[in-house]
Structure formats: C-alpha cells, structure tokens
mmCIF file of C-alpha atoms in Angstrom:
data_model
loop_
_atom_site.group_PDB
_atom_site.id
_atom_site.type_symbol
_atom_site.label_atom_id
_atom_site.label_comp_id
_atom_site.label_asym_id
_atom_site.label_seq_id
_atom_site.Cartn_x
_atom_site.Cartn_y
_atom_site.Cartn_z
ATOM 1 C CA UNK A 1 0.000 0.000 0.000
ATOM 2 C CA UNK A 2 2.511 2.605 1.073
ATOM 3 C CA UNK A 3 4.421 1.876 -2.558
ATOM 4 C CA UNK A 4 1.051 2.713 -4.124
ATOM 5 C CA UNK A 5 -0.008 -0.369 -5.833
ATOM 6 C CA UNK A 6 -3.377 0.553 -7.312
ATOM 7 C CA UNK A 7 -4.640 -3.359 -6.879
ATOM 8 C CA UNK A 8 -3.892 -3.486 -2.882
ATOM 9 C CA UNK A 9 -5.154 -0.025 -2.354
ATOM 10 C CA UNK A 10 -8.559 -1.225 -4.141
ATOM 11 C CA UNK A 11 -8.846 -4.292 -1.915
ATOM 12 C CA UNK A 12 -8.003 -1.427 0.951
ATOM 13 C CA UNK A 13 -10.621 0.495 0.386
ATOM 14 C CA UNK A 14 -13.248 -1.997 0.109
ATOM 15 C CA UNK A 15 -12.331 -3.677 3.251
ATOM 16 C CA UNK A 16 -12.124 0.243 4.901
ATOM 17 C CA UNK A 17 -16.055 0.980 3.459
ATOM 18 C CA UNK A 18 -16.896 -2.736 4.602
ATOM 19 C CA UNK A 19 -15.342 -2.146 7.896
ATOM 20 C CA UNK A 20 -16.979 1.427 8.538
ATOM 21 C CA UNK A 21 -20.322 0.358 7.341
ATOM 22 C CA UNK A 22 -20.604 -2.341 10.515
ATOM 23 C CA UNK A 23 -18.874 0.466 12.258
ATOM 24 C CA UNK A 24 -21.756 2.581 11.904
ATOM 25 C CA UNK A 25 -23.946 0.272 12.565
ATOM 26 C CA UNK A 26 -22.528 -0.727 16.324
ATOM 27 C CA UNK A 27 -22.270 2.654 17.211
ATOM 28 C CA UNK A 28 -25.681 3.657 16.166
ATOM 29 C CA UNK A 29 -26.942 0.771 18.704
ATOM 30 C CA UNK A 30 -24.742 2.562 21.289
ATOM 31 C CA UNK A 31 -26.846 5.968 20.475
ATOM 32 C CA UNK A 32 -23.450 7.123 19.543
ATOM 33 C CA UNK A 33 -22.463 8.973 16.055
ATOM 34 C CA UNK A 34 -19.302 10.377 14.400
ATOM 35 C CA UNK A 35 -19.197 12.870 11.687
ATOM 36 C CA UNK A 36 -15.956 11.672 9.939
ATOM 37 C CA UNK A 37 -14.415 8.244 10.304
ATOM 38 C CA UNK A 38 -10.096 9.018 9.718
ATOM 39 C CA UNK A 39 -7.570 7.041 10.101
ATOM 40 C CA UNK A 40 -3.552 7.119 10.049
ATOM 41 C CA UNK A 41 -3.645 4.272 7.334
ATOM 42 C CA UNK A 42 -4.985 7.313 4.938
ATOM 43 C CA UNK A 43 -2.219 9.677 5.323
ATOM 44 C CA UNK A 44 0.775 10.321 2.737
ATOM 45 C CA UNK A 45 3.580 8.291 3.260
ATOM 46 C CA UNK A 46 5.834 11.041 1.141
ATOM 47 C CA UNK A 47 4.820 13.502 3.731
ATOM 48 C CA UNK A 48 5.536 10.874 6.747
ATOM 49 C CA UNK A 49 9.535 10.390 5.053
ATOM 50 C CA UNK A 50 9.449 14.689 5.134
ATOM 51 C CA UNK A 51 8.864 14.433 8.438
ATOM 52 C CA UNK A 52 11.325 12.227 9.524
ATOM 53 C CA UNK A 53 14.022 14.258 7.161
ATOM 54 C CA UNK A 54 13.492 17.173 8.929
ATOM 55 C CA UNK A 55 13.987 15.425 12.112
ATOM 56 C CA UNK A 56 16.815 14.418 10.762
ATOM 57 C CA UNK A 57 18.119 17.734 10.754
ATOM 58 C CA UNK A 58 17.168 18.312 14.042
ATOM 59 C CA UNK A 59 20.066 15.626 15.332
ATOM 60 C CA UNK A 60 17.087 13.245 16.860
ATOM 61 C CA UNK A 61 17.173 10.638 14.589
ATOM 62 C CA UNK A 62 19.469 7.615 14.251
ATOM 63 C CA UNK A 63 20.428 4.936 12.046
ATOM 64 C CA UNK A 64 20.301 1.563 13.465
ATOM 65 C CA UNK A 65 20.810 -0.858 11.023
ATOM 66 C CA UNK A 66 18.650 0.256 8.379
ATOM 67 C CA UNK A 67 16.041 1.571 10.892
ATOM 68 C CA UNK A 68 15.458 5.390 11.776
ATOM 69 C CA UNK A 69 14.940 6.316 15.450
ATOM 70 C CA UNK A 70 14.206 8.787 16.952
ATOM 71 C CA UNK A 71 15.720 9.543 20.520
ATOM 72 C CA UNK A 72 13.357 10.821 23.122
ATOM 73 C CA UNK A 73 16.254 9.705 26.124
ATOM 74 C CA UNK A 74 16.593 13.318 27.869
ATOM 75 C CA UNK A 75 12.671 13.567 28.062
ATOM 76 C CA UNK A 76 12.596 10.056 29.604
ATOM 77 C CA UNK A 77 10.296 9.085 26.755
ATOM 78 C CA UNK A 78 13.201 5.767 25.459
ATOM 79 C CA UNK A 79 13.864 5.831 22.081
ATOM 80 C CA UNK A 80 11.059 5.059 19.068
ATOM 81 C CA UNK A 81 11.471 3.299 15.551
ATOM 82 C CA UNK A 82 10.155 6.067 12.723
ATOM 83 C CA UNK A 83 11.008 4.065 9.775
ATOM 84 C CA UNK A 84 11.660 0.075 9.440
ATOM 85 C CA UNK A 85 14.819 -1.122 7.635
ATOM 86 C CA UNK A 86 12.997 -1.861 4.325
ATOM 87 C CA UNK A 87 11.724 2.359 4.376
ATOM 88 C CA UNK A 88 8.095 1.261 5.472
ATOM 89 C CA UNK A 89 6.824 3.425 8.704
ATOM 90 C CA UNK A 90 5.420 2.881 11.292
ATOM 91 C CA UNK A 91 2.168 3.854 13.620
ATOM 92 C CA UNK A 92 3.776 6.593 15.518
ATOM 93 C CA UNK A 93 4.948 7.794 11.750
ATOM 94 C CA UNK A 94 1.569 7.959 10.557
ATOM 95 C CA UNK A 95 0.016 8.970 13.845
ATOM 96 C CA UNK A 96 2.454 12.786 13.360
ATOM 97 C CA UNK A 97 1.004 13.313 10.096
ATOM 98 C CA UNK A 98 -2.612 12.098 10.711
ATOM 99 C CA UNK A 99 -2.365 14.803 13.345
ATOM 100 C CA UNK A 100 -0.896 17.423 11.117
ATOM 101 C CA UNK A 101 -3.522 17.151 8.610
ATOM 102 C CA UNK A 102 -6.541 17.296 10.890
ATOM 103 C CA UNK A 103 -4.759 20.409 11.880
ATOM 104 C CA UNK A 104 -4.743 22.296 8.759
ATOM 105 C CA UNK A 105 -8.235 20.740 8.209
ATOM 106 C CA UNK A 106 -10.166 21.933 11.358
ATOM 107 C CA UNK A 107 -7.647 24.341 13.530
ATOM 108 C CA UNK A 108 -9.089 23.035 15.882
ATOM 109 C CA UNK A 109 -9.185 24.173 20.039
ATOM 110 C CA UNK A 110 -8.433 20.577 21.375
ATOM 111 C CA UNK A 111 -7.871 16.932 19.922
ATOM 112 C CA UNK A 112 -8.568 13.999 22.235
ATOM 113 C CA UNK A 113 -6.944 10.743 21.824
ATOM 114 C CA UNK A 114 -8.875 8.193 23.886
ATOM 115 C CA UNK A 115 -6.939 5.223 23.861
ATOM 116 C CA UNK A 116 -5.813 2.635 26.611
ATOM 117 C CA UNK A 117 -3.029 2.717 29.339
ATOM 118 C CA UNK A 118 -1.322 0.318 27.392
ATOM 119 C CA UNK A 119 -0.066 3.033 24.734
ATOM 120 C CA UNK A 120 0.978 5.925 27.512
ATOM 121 C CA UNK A 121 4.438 5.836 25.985
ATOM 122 C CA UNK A 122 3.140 5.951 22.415
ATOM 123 C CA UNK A 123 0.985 8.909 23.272
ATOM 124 C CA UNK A 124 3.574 10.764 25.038
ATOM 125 C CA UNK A 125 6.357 10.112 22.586
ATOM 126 C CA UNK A 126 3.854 11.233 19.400
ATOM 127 C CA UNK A 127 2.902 14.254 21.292
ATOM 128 C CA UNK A 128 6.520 15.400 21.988
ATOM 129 C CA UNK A 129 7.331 14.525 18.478
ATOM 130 C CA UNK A 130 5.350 17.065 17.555
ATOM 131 C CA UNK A 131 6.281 19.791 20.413
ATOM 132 C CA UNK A 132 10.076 19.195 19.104
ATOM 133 C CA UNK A 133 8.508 20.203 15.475
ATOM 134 C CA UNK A 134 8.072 23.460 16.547
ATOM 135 C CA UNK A 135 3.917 23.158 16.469
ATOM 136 C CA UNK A 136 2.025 25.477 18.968
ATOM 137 C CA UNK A 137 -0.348 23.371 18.818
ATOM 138 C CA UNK A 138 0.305 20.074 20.176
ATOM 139 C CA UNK A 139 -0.309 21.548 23.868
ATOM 140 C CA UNK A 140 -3.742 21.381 22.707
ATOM 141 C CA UNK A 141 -3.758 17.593 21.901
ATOM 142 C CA UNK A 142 -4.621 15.269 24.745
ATOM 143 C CA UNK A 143 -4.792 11.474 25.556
ATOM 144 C CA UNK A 144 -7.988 10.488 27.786
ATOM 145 C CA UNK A 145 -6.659 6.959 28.767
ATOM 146 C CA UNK A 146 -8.447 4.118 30.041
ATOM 147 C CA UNK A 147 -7.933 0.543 31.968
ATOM 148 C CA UNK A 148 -9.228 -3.013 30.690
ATOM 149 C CA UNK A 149 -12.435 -4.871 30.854
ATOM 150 C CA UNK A 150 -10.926 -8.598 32.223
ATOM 151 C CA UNK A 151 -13.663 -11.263 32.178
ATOM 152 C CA UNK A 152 -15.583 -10.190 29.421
ATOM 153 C CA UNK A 153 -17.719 -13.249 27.751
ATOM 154 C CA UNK A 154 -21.493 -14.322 27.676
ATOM 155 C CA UNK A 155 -23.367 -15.947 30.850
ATOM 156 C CA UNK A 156 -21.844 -19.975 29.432
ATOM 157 C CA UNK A 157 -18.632 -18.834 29.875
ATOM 158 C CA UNK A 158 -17.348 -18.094 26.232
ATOM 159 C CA UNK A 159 -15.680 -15.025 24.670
ATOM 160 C CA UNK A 160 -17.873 -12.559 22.105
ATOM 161 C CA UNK A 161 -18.364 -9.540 20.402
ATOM 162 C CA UNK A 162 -20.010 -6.410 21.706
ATOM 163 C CA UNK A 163 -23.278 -7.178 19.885
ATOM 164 C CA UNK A 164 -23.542 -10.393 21.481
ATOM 165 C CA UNK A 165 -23.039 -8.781 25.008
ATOM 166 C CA UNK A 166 -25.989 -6.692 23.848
ATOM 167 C CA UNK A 167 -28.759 -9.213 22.999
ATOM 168 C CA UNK A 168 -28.151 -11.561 25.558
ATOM 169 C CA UNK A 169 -28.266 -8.286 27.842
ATOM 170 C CA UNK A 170 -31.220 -7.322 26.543
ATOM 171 C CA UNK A 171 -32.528 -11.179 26.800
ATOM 172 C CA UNK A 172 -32.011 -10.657 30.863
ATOM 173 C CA UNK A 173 -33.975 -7.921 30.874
ATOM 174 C CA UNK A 174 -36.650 -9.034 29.063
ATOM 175 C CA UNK A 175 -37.390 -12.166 31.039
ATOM 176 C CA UNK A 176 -37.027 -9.541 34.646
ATOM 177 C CA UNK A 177 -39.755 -7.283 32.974
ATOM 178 C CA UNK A 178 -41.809 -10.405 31.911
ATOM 179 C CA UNK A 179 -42.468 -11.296 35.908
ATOM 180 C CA UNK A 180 -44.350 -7.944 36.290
ATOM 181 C CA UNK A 181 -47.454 -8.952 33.936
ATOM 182 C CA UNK A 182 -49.320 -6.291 34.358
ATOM 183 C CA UNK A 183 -46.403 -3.773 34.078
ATOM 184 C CA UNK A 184 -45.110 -5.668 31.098
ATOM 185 C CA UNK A 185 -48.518 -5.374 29.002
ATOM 186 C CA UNK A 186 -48.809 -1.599 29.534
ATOM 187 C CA UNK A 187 -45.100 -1.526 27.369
ATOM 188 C CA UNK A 188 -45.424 -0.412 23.760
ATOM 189 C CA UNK A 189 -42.342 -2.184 22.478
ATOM 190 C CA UNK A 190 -40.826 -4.217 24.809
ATOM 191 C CA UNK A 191 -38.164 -5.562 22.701
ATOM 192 C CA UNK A 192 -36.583 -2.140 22.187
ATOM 193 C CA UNK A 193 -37.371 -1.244 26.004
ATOM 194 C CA UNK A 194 -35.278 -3.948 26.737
ATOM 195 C CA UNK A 195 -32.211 -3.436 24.476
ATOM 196 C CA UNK A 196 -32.265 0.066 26.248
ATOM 197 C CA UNK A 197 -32.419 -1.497 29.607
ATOM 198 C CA UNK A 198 -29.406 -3.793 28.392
ATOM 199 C CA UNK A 199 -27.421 -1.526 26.842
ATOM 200 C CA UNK A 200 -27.971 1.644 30.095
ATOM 201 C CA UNK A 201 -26.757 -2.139 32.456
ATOM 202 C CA UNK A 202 -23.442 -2.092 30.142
ATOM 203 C CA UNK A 203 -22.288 1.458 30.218
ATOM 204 C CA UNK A 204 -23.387 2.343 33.257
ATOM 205 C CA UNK A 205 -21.113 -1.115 34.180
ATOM 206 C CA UNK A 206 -18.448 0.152 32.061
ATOM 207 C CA UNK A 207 -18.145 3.476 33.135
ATOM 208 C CA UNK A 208 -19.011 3.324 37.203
ATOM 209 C CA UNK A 209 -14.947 3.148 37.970
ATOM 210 C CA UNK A 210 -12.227 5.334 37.236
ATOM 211 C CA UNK A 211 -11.555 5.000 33.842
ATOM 212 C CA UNK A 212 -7.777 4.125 34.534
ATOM 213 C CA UNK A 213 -8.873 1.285 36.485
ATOM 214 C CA UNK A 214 -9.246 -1.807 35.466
ATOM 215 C CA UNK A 215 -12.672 -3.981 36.138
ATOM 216 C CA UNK A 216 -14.194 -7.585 35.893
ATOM 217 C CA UNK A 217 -17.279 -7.965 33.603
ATOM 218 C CA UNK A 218 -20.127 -9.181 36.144
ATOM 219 C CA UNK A 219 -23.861 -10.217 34.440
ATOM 220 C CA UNK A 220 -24.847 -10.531 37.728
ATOM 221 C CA UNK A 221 -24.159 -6.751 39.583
ATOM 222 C CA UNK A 222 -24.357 -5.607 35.919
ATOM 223 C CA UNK A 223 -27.954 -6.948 35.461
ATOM 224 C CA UNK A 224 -29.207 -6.122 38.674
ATOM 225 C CA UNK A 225 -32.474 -3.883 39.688
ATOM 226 C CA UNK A 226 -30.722 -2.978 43.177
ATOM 227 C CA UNK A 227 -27.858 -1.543 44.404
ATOM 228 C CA UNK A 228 -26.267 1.342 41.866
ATOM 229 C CA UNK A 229 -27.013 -0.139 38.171
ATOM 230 C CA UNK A 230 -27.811 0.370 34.811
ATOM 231 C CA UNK A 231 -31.631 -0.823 35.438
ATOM 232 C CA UNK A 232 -31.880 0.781 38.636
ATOM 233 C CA UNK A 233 -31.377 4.340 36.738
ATOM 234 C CA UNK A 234 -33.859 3.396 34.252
ATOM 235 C CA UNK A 235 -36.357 2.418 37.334
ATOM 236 C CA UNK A 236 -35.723 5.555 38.918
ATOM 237 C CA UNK A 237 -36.870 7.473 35.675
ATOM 238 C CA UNK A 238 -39.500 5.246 34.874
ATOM 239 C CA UNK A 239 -40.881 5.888 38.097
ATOM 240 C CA UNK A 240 -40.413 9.786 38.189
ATOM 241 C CA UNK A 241 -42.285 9.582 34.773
ATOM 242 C CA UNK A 242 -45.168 7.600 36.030
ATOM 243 C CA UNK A 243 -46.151 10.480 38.221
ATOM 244 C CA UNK A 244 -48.384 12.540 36.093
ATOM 245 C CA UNK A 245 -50.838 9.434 34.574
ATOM 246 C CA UNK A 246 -51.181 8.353 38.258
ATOM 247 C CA UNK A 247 -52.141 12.019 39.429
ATOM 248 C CA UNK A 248 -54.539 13.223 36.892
ATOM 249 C CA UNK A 249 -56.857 15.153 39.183
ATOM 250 C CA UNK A 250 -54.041 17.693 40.208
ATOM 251 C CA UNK A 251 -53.146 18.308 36.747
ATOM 252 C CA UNK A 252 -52.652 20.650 35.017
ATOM 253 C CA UNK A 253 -49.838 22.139 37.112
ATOM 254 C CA UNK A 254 -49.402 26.321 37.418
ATOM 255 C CA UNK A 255 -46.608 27.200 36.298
ATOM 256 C CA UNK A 256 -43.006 26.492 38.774
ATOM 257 C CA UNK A 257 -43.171 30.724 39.753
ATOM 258 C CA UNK A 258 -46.260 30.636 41.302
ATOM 259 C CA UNK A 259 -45.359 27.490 43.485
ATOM 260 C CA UNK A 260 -45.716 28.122 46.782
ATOM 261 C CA UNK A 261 -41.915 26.453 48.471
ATOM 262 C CA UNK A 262 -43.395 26.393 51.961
ATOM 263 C CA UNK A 263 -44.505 22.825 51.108
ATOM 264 C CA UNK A 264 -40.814 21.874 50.330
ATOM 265 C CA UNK A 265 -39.048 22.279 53.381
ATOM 266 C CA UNK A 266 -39.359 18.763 54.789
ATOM 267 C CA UNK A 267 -36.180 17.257 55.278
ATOM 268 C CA UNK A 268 -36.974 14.782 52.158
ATOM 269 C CA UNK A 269 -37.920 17.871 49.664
ATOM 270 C CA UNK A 270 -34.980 19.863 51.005
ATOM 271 C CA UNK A 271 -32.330 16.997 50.592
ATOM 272 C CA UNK A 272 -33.494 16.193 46.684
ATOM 273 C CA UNK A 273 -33.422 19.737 46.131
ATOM 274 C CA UNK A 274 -29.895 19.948 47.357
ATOM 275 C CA UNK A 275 -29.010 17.578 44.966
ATOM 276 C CA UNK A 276 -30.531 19.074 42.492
ATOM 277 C CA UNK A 277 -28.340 22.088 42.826
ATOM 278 C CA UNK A 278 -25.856 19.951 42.565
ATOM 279 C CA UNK A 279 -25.985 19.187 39.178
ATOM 280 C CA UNK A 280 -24.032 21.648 37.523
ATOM 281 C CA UNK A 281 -20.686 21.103 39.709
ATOM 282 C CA UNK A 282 -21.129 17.591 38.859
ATOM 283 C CA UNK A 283 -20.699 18.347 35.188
ATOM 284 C CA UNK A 284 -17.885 20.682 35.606
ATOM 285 C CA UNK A 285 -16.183 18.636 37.119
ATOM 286 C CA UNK A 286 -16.814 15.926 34.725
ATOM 287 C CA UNK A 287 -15.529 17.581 32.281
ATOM 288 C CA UNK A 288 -12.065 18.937 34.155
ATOM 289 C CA UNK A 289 -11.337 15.656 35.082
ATOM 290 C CA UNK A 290 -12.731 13.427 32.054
ATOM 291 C CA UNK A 291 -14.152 11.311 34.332
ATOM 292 C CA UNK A 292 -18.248 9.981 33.382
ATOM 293 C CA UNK A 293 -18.226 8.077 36.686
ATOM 294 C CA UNK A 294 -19.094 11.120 38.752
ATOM 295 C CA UNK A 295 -22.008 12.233 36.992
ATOM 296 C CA UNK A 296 -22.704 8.418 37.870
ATOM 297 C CA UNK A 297 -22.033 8.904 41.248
ATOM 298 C CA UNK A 298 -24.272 11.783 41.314
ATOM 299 C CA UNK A 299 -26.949 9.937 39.123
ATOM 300 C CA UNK A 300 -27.024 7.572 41.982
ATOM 301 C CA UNK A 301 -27.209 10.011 44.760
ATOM 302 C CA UNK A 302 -29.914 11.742 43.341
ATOM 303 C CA UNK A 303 -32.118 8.251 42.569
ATOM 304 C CA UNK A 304 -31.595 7.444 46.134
ATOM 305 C CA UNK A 305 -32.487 10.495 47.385
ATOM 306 C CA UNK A 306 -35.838 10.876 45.458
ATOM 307 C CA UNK A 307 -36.269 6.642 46.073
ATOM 308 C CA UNK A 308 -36.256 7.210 49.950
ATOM 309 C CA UNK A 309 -38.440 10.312 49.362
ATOM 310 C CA UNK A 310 -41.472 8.425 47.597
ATOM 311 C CA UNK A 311 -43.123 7.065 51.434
ATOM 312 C CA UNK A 312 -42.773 11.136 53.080
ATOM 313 C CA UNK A 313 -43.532 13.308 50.346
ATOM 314 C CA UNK A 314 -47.487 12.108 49.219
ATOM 315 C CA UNK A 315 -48.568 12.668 45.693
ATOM 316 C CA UNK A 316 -51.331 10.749 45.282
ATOM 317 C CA UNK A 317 -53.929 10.817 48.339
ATOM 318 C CA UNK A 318 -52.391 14.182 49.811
ATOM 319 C CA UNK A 319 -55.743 16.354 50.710
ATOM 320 C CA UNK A 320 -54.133 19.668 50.400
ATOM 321 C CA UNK A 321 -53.567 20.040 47.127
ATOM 322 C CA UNK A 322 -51.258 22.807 46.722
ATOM 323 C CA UNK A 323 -48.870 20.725 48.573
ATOM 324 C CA UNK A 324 -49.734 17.762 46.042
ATOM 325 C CA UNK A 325 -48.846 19.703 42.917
ATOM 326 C CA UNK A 326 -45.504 21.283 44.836
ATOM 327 C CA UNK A 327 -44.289 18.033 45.887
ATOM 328 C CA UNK A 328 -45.101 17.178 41.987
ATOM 329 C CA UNK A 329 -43.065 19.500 40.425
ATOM 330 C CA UNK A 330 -40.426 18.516 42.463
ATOM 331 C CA UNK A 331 -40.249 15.092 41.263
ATOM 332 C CA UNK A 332 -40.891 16.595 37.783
ATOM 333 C CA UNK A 333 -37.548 18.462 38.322
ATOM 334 C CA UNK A 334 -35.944 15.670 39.089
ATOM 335 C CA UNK A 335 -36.842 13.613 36.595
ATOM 336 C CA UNK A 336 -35.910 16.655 34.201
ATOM 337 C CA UNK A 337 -32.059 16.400 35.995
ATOM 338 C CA UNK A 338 -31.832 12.736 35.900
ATOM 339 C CA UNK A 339 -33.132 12.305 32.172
ATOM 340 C CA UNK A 340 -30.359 14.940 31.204
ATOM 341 C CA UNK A 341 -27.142 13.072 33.232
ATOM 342 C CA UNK A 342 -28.581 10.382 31.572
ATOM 343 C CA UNK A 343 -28.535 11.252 27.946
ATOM 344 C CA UNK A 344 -25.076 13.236 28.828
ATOM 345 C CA UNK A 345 -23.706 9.314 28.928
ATOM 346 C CA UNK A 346 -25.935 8.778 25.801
ATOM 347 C CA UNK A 347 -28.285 6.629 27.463
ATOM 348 C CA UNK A 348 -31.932 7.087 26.553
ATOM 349 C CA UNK A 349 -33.914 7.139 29.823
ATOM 350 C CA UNK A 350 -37.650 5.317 29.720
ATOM 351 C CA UNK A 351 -40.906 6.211 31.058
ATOM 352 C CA UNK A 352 -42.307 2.585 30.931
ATOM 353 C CA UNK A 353 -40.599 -0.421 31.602
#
C-alpha cells in the first residue's frame, strides 16, 4: 500500500467501506455517532519520510541498522522506531502526520486521543514529536486513557463480540420485565425497552470506575435492579415519569413561579433539592477531570435520594392540594435532571418499563 499499488489499495478500500459500514452500525446501537471516520492508514507516506528528514536535521534521529529512530532519552520518553529497515513506517509515523492534517483541516481548540493505558508511551512520545517540530499546537492535543475490561464473555462462559453482550443483555432484561405482567402489558415495544435497559446495564457497568482502572465484567451486579445499576437508573426514571398518569386530578400544574416552596421544606424535599443544585458542579467537574463516573455517582445520589423520598412526600392521596402539585413539580424536576445526566452518557432514559 505505502508503494502505491493501485490493486492493494482497491482491496483497501473496500475492506475500509466494509469495515466502517458495521462500524456505523454498532455505534448507532450505542446511540453514539461520528461525523468523519479518519484514520492514520490514509495519510501520505511522502509527507511521513518529510517528516522524519526534517527530524533528521534536528540531530534526533538515528540509524540503526537500516532503521530510523528517533531519541526521546533526555525527556525520559526511550527511544522510538520512525522508519523500518525496508523504508516502510510505522504507527507513531503515521500517527504525526494524521495529526498534522486534521490540523490544517479543522484548527481546531483541542484533539482527544482516547486510547488505553497500554499506549501511555506511544501517546507521550507522538505528542513530543510534535512539540520538538516546533507546532504550537500540540499543547492542545490530549490522551484520555483508560484501563481493561478482564472477564468479558457471555453468561456460558465463552468469549464474544459487543453485539452479542448486547442481545443476551437485553434477553435478561426481558425475562425480569416479563415477571411484572401487568407492568409488562402496559409496554409499547418491549423488545426495544429492553435493548435500552441492556445496553444503560453495560455502560453504566463500564463506566461506574475510574476509567484508569481496570474492572471484571459481572452479568450478575451488571444486570441487577438494586444496588447502583444500569436498570436501577432506568427504574428511577421510569418511576419519576409515572407520576403525572397516576395524578390526573391535580393536573394541570401552574406554572413552577407561582409554586408556593413552603410545602418543600421537609427534610426529604430539602435533601433532593440539594441535589438538584448539585448538578451543575457535577458536570464541571466531569468535564475537568474526564471522568463519566461522577455524573454516575451523582446519578445515583440523586435516585436514592428521590427513592427514599417516595413514602414522606405524598402525591397521590395528599388532601391539600397545593402541597400535592408542589411536591409534583419537584419530582418533575428531578426527573428533568436525571433524564439529562442520563442522555449526557448517551443513554436514553424510559418512562415505561
């Protein structure tokens, strides 16, 4: 390919459009999308042997028989091969240009690189590479690494594929929601209820622990209605959204202004309220740190909070009615914050299940 022989780089590109295809469909079952699919096997090789050249110049590269590397000793980054013996490069090559063209394409204000702990040293030498280039920019690329799921393999015991994980995920769940008969007849599609279900268990799973970390795939905790899962999210919402068919007689609620917050200050109201407020430090600090598991933390604060409020603040039955359609919006609020940590970890939170 990187001699440009027209035959291999058809067979390349019909394997890349095969590949991206099945691609697109995975991630749209993950509720996840990507505008552009790029990668370092598309960028020039006679701009990767520039690059190296004017390393060259630079006095960091060395000959080893036949070989180019680069020495990254004084940074405490080892040395790194840039070019094999026979002139072919190498990921670390491609990975300098790949990031110089999406430069000149986008100028963009960061680039992310989330890929495991196991290529630290890759990372670190690519992005000094570039530093020692003389680009401003490469203090605004960053790695977002992550640890390694151990254990991963369906409930007999054998090793799959994501979408595998997925339908027998989704098979658990259907057979939990098939015990509720009632419950399960009121469901419009309970097939795709149930994927959802499955697929809010594996992320939530996936991304509970410090991403660094390393975890063991459990169906059990991972399929689980108690304790801090995947389905017990999806309960939580489900329930919050249930509110308003089983109150009908207070509807329709005046609007939040004219609520009158005297009926709020139980210790119950005030606590899920609290968290409430909450909400928006959670997501900062999300974001500084690049860590989803605290808004999953918080998710789960919040559902426990509003869970243990259910018995003490009375919708339904509660004579004075003003306090009735207070103590509704505040559930309504809540459901409003946990539906939106939710879909911030692209999960699609239910109102029936």
């Amino acid at each position: 390919m990187e001699s440009g022989d027209e035959d291999s780089l058809v067979n390349w590109r019909q394997w890349r459009e095969l590949s991206i295809k099945q691609y697109e469909e995975q991630y749209k079952v993950l509720n996840v999308k990507f505008d552009e699919y790029l990668g370092e096997s598309m960028v020039s090789h006679q701009k990767q042997v520039e690059a190296v050249t004017q390393l060259e110049k630079m006095g960091l590269v060395s000959d080893s028989k036949g070989a180019k590397l680069i020495d990254l000793e004084q940074w405490k980054l080892g040395k790194a091969i840039l070019l094999k013996r026979d002139g072919t490069t190498m990921y670390l090559t491609r990975d300098i240009i790949g990031a110089i063209d999406r430069w000149e394409k986008y100028q963009f204000d960061k680039m992310i690189y989330v890929v495991s702990s196991q290529q630290d040293l890759h990372l670190a030498q690519f992005f000094k590479i570039l530093s020692l280039m003389g680009f401003e920019w490469a203090q605004r690329l960053e790695h977002i690494n992550y640890g390694l799921v151990t254990g991963m393999s369906t409930r007999k015991g054998t090793a799959v594929f994501l979408n595998q994980i997925i339908k027998e995920s989704a098979d658990v769940m259907m057979e939990q929601m098939m015990k509720n008969e009632e419950k399960f007849n009121q469901i419009e599609d309970p097939e795709y209820v149930a994927r959802e279900v499955g697929l809010t268990a594996i992320k939530i799973q996936d991304m509970q622990a410090k991403r660094i970390n390393n975890y063991a795939f459990n169906w059990a905790r991972m399929t689980s209605f108690e304790g801090d899962t995947g389905p017990y999210l999806q309960y939580a919402h489900v329930r919050l959204s249930s509110i308003e068919r089983k109150n009908p007689e207070i509807l329709p609620l005046p609007p939040l202004d004219s609520i009158n917050f005297v009926h709020l200050t139980e210790p119950k109201a005030t606590d899920i309220i609290f968290h409430l407020g909450a909400y928006p430090d959670a997501v900062r600090t999300a974001l500084k740190t690049r860590e989803p598991s605290g808004i999953i933390t918080y998710l789960m604060r919040l559902s426990h909070s509003i869970s243990s409020a259910w018995d003490v603040l009375l919708v339904k039955g509660e004579a004075d009615v003003e306090k009735a359609r207070a103590r509704m919006w505040l559930f309504l609020l809540a459901r409003e914050v946990l539906g939106a940590g939710m879909r911030l970890l692209s999960l699609t939170p239910l109102e029936r299940m």
